[in-house]
Structure formats: structure tokens, C-alpha cells
XYZ file of C-alpha atoms in Angstrom:
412
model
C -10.108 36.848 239.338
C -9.747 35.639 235.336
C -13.773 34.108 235.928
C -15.163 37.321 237.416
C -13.574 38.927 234.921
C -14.588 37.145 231.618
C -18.390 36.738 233.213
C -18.176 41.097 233.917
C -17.012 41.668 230.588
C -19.099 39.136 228.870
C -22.249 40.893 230.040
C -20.881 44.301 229.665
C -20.405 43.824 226.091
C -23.603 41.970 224.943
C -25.399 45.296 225.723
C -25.317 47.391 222.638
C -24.460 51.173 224.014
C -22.367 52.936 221.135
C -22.603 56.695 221.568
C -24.040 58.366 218.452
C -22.676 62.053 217.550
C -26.135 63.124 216.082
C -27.855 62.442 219.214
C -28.339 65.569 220.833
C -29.168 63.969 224.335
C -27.035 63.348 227.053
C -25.996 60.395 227.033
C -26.529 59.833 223.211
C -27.778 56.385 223.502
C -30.096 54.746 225.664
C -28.052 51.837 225.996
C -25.547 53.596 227.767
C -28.173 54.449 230.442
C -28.852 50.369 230.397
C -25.596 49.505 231.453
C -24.981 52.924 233.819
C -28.436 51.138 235.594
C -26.262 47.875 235.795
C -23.586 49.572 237.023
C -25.840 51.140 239.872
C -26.984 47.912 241.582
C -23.144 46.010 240.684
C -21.719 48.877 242.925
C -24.558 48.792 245.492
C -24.237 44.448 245.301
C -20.470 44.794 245.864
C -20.921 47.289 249.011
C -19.784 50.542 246.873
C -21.326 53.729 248.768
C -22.806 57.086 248.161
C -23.411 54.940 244.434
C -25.455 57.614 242.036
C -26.702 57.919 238.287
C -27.684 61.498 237.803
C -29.787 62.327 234.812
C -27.373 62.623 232.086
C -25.742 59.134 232.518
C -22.755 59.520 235.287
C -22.525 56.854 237.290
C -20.199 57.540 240.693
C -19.554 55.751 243.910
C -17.776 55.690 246.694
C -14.787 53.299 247.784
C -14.512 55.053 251.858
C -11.133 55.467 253.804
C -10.102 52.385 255.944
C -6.837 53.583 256.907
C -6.066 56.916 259.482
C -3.472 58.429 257.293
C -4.548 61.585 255.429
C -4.302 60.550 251.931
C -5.860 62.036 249.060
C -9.214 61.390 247.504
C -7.888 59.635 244.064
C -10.643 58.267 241.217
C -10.449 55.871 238.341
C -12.847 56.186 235.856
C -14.026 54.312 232.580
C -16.661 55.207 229.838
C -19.726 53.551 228.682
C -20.114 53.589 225.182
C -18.688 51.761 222.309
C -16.667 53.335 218.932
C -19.304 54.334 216.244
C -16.650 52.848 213.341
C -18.071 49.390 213.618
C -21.193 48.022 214.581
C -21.371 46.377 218.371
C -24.908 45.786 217.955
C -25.589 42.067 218.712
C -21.869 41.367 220.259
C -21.091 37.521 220.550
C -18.192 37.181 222.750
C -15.772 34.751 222.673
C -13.487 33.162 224.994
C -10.168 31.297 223.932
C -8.345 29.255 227.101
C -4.596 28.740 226.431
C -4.079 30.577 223.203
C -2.094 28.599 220.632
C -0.824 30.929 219.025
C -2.363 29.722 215.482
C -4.260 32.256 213.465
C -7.639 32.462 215.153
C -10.823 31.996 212.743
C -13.680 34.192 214.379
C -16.707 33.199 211.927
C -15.764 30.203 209.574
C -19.357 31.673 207.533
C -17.703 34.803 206.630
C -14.140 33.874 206.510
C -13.302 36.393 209.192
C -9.718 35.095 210.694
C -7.696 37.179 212.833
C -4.158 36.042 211.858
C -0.198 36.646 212.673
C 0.264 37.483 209.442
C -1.805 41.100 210.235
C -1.720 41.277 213.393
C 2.318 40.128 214.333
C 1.654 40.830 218.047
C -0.660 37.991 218.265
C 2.457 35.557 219.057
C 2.796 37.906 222.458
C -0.391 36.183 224.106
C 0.326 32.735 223.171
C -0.844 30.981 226.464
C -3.036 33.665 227.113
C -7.264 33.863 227.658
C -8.399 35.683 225.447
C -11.787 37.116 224.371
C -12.582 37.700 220.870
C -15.068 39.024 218.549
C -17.570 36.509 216.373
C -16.080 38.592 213.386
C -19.774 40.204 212.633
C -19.119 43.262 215.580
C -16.652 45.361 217.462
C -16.042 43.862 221.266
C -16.636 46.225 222.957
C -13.465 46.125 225.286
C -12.982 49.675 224.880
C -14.452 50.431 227.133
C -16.194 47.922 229.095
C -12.403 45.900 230.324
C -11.769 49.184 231.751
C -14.896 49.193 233.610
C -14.940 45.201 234.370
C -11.146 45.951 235.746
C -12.441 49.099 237.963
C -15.438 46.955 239.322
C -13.117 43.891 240.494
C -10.520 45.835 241.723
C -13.110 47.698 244.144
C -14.612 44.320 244.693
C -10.935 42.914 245.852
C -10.426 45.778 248.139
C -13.711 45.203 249.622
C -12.953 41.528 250.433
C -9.232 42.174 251.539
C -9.404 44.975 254.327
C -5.876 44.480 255.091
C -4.735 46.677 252.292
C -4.856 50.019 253.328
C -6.097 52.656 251.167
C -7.365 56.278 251.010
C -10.669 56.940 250.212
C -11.518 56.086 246.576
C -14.490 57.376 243.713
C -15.279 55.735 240.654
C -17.065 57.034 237.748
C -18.303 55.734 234.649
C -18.929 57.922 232.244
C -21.128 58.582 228.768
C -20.015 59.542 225.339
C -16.483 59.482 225.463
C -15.705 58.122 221.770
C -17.835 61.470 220.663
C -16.057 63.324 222.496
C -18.378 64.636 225.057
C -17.581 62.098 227.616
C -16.257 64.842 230.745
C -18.995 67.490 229.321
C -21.470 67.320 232.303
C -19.061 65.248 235.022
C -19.275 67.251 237.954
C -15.440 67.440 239.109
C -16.397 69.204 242.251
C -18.940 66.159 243.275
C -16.347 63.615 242.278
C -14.457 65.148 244.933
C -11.109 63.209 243.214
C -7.686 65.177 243.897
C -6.338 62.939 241.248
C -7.906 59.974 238.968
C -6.677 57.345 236.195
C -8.830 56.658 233.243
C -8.318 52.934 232.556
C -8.753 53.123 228.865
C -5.655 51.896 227.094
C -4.707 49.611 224.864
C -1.582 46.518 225.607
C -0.111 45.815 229.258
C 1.717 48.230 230.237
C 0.634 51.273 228.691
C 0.899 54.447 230.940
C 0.177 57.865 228.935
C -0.203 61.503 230.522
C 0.168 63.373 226.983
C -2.652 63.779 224.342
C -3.561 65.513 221.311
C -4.767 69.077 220.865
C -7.604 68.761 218.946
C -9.692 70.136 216.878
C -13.030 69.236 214.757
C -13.935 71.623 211.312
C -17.591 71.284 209.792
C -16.631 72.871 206.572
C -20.005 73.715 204.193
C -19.294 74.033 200.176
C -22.023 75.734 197.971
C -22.059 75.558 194.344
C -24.437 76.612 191.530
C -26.385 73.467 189.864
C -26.733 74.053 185.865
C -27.615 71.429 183.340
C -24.633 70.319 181.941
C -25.147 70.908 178.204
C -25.885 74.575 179.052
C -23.325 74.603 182.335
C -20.953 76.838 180.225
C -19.881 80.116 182.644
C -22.637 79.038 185.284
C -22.335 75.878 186.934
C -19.861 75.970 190.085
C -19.628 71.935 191.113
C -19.293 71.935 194.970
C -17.553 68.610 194.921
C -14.686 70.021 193.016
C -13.950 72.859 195.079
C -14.151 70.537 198.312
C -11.814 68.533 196.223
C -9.808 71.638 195.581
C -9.835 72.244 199.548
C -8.280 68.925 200.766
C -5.793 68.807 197.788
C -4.125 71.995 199.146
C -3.682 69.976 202.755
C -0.304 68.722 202.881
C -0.696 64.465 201.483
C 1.910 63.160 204.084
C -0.023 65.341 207.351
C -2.788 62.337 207.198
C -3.131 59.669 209.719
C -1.951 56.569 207.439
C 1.448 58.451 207.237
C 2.162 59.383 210.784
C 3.030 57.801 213.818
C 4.917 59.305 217.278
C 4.910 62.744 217.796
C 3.402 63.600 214.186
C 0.142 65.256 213.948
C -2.378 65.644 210.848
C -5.591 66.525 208.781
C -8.103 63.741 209.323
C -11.030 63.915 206.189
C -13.373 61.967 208.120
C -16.666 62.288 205.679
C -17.410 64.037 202.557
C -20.901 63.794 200.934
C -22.471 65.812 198.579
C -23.260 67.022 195.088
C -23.145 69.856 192.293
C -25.092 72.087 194.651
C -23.948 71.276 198.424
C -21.169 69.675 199.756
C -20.238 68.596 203.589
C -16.677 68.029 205.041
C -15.891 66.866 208.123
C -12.258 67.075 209.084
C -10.310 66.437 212.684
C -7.475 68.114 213.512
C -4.686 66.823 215.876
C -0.973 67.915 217.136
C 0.794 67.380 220.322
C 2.077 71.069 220.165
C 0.113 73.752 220.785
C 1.677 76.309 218.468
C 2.019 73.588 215.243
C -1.928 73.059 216.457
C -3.042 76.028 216.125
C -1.213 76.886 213.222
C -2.922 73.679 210.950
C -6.399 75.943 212.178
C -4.969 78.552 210.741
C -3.567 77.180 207.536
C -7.132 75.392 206.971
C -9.120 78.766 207.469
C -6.158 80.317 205.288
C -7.100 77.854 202.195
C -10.575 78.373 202.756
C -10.148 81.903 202.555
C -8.904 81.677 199.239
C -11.279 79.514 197.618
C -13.886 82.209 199.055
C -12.013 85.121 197.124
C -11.612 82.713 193.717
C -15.611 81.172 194.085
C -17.300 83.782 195.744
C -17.611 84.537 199.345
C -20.609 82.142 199.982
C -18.995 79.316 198.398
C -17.523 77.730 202.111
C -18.587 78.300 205.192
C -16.333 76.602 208.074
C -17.660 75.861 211.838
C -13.775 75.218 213.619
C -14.083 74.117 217.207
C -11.719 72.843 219.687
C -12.085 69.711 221.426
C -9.682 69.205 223.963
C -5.616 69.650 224.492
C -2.743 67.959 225.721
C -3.329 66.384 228.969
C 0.378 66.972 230.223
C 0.485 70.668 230.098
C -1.985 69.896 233.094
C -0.120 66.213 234.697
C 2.949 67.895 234.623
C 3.344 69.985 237.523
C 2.142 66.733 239.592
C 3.985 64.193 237.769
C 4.252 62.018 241.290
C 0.840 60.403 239.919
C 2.565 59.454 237.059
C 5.366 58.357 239.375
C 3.084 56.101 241.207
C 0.944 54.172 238.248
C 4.685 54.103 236.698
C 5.961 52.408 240.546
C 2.465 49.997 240.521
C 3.522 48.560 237.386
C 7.254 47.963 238.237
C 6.222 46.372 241.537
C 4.127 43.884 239.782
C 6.894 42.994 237.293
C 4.676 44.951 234.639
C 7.207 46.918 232.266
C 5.380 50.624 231.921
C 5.239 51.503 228.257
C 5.400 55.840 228.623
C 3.765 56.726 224.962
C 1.740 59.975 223.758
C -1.771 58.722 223.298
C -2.327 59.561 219.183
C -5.826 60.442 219.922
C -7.796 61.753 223.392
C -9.255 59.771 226.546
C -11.812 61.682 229.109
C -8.859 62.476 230.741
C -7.400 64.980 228.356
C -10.591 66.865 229.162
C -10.845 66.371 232.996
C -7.290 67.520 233.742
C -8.288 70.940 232.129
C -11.295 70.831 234.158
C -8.913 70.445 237.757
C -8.404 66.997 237.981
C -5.139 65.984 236.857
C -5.952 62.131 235.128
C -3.381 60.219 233.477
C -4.574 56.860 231.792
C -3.450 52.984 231.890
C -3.832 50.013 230.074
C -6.290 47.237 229.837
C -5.285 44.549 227.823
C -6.677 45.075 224.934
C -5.791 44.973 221.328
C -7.138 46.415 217.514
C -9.932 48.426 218.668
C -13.294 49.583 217.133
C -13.305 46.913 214.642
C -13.670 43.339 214.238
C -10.585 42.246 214.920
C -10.581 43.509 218.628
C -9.325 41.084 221.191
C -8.568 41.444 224.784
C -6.180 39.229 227.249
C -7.753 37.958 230.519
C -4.480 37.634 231.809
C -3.641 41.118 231.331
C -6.860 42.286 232.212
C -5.723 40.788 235.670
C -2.651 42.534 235.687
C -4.785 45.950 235.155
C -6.807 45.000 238.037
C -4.139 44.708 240.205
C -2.515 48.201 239.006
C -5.463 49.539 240.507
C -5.087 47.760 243.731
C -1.076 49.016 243.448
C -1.958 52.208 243.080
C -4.235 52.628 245.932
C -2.068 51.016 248.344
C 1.107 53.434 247.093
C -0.923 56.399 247.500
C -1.866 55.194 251.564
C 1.680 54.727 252.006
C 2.675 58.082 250.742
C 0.374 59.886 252.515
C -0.712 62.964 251.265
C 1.371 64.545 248.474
């Protein structure tokens, strides 16, 4: 299982198919579409069923019944693209047999090591295969181990027809790290009473509970003047932006929170004397502190209308998705059973909110209740991402677990 594994990954993550937020089609990329065709014949090679691409990306197939219990339809999913923070253009892969547990150099050239002294859980996978960046790219791995795991699992139940399961759909999906990935999946033609996104991080992870979130374009005018007659006239647009974040409260940011905490995220501010852009994310596990840090940005923004003029900011506020367990909750049994897979395989589940949002946050508003597990991977969307073949295995066969638990139950 480790070779299929490495070579499905390995070619998964040499195709370049990060999503791109000013793209206006569906997906964003075309490289997404690439690997969805991939996908297509890989499911149809393996003897997947009912295996489709519909115009805007979605891959699905079909996994049929081979046992005469009624058990229901269950899906695991995965998403195409790549993070747009670092480049996975050009991805070199690397694979490391038997792990030392030494700092790792990934490009002697550029000096790029990954090292224990950073990264302290790197003395975790000492024995471990793992694959690595070339230090130039992202991997890659989130997504694509999800999507290798989902593939081999399907393939392994294929090949073993003595383990019962229900009948199973599988969906790989576009635009996920933009935040559109759900946006055009078709719940009612996945035909899933329940699904799993495998998109986490270290073994172990299981997560039903996800930010509320929230995205704010915020637009700042100001009145250009030549300086040496600005006197009185000029209103600098960067300063009153300035102005703007500086009333956010300094320890509600990302690089002071952890747990349970949410925050103001200044992703991206570019502009000058005349025009400046913000773009801000907003994120809290609770619904009321969430919609109260909308509020209290609008409320600022108010203000600095009524002391620059009410031109001055303009601010588009839109929600993104919510907390996946207001949703997962009433049918906690299929957090029950991913929770029971892992035990049974001597895998210790690691419960933990997810501090950010997987397809599933979206899909289990949509009617399809869809907790998320790991895949072995570590530090991504960057360079320093790494995944463990090992654990990638042990994802695999949480898949497998979980399909065979659901048969036994029956229908619940």
C-alpha cells in the first residue's frame, strides 16, 4: 500500500492546480480540470462506477453495495486544488525511506532545511517515509494525500470483497482553499446520507467543529493634493485604513490565538493617497461573538465615515461558512464511528476544532452532515510541508474502518 501510495501522490502533486480567487470560472484553474480528467479514467481503471466530471470540475463515482444489509449511502470526499500562499508550480517531490530523524536539507542551493529546531514534531516520524518538498514549492499534500488515500482505499475494497460495505460515493472537488469548494456540488446527486472530508493535518485528527466565517472587502477613498499645498485638503487613504485596523483589538489576530480563540485576519492592504484596499477575514467558533466582530468592524467603519466623510469607506461583508457542528451534532454516531475506526486500528483520535474551514463546514449546511479526518500531513501551504507514508496508510485504512462499521451497524 506505502508504493501505490507514494507513486498516486507523486503524480498528483507534479500537476500544478492551485485555485486562484480572481478567477471567476468554475473551477478557477485549469489545472484542476487536468487532474479531475485523471481522476476520471483512475476511477474508471480501478472499476469505480457511475464515475462523472460535470462542467464545473466535480468529479463523483460510485463504490456499489456488496452486502444485503440496508446501510446508508456514506461519501468521502477530497479537493483538487492547492493553497495560493506558496507557489506549487513546478513541484519536485521527494521521498525519504526510514527517516533519521536529523534535520532534513530540502535544496542544499538555497539553504532550505527543514529542521527539529522549528519544527519539534519532526522527532515523531523518525522511522517514517516521508515525502518532502525540494524547498522551491508547496507539496501539495493538501489536498492530493487526501485524494491518493480515497483512491486506494476504494481500490482495496475493490480487490478484497470480503469486507462488507454499504454503498459508497466519492467526490473530488474544486476550489476549496478559496472557499468555493461545495458552491456547485450537487448534494442531491451525491446521494451521500453522510460523508468525511479527508483533509486534515497529523494521524489522528478527527474534527466536526469549524469556524464561522466571514470575508470584508473594505474600500478607503482619500483626496490626493500636492504635498507642499496639502494644507486643509489632502485626506491620505492609507492613514485612515491605518486608522481602521488600529481600532481592531492587537491580541484578536491569528499570531496570538490558538483553541477556541477567534480573530481579525488583515490579509492584504495596497494602496495610496487616493485609494486604498483591505481585505480582512473574520473567524469565531461562536456564533454570537461572530457576529458581533461584524458588527464591531462595520461599527468602526461607521465612525471613520462620520469623521472623513461618508464616501471615505465603503465595506462589502460577506459570510462564508459556519460551524460545522451546529449541523454534526444531532448525528454525532458518525463522529462515533470515524472516532471507533481509529481506536480499532490502535490510532489515538485527536477531537480538535479545526482553526479554519474544510468543504465540509459548507456541505453539512447544505444536508450532508461531513465531519473531517486526517492524512498525515504536516506544515501546510508552504515549503516546509511534509507528509508520512506511514500515516498516509493508516488514513487509508480509516476509510476501509469506517465503511465496514457502518455495514455492521446497519442503518442508523
Amino acid at each position: 500500500m506505502k508504493d501505490i501510495l507514494i507513486q498516486r501522490l507523486s503524480t498528483y502533486v507534479q500537476m500544478d492546480t492551485q485555485s486562484d480567487e480572481n478567477s471567476e470560472t468554475c473551477p478557477s484553474t485549469p489545472g484542476q480540470l487536468a487532474l479531475g480528467k485523471l481522476l476520471v479514467e483512475e476511477c474508471t481503471s480501478i472499476g469505480l462506477q457511475d464515475v462523472t466530471m460535470d462542467e464545473n470540475g466535480y468529479v463523483m463515482a460510485t463504490l456499489p453495495s456488496n452486502t444485503d444489509k440496508d446501510v446508508p449511502v456514506i461519501g468521502f470526499l477530497a479537493h483538487l486544488d492547492t493553497a495560493t500562499d506558496f507557489t506549487g508550480k513546478n513541484v519536485k517531490p521527494q521521498v525519504i525511506d526510514n527517516y533519521d530523524g536529523a534535520d532534513i536539507v530540502l535544496n542544499s542551493e538555497l539553504d532550505v532545511v527543514l529542521s527539529n529546531k522549528d519544527f519539534p514534531e519532526l522527532h515523531e516520524y523518525k522511522g517514517h517515509t516521508l515525502i518532502t518538498t525540494d524547498g522551491t514549492t508547496l507539496l501539495g499534500a493538501d489536498n492530493k494525500a487526501g485524494i491518493a488515500e480515497i483512491m486506494t482505499a476504494m481500490a482495496y475494497l475493490i480487490e478484497h470483497p470480503e469486507v462488507k460495505h454499504g454503498k459508497i460515493r466519492v467526490a473530488f472537488t474544486p476550489d476549496e482553499e478559496i472557499g468555493r469548494g461545495p458552491h456547485k456540488f450537487d448534494v442531491a446527486a451525491f446521494g451521500a446520507k453522510y460523508a468525511y472530508t479527508v483533509d486534515g493535518g497529523p494521524l489522528g485528527e478527527l474534527e466536526y467543529e469549524s469556524f464561522n466565517a466571514a470575508a470584508a472587502k473594505i474600500t478607503v477613498r482619500g483626496t490626493n493634493v500636492h504635498p507642499g499645498t496639502a494644507k486643509d485638503k489632502m485626506v491620505n487613504s492609507l492613514k485612515i485604513a491605518m486608522e481602521l485596523n488600529r481600532r481592531l483589538p492587537v491580541e484578536e489576530a491569528p499570531e496570538f490565538t490558538d483553541g477556541y480563540d477567534g480573530f481579525y485576519h488583515l490579509l492584504s492592504l495596497e494602496g495610496d493617497v487616493e485609494l486604498t484596499k483591505m481585505s480582512y477575514i473574520i473567524r469565531d467558533f461562536d456564533r454570537e461573538k461572530f457576529e458581533e466582530r461584524k458588527t464591531n468592524l462595520l461599527h468602526i467603519a461607521n465612525e471613520l465615515k462620520t469623521k472623513y466623510g461618508e464616501k471615505s469607506i465603503t465595506v462589502e461583508l460577506n459570510d462564508q461558512y459556519y460551524n460545522m457542528r451546529e449541523k454534526i451534532e444531532p448525528v454525532r454516531q458518525i463522529v462515533d464511528i470515524a472516532h471507533e475506526a481509529m481506536t480499532r486500528l490502535d490510532i489515538e483520535p485527536v477531537i480538535r476544532p479545526i482553526r479554519g474551514g474544510t468543504d465540509g463546514s459548507q456541505l453539512s449546511y447544505m444536508g450532508m452532515p461531513t465531519p473531517n479526518i486526517f492524512t498525515g500531513g504536516e506544515n501546510y501551504h508552504g515549503k516546509f510541508e511534509y507528509v508520512s507514508v506511514d500515516n498516509m496508510v493508516k488514513a487509508t485504512r480509516v476509510i476501509v474502518e469506517i465503511a465496514q462499521l457502518f455495514e455492521q451497524r446497519g442503518d442508523i
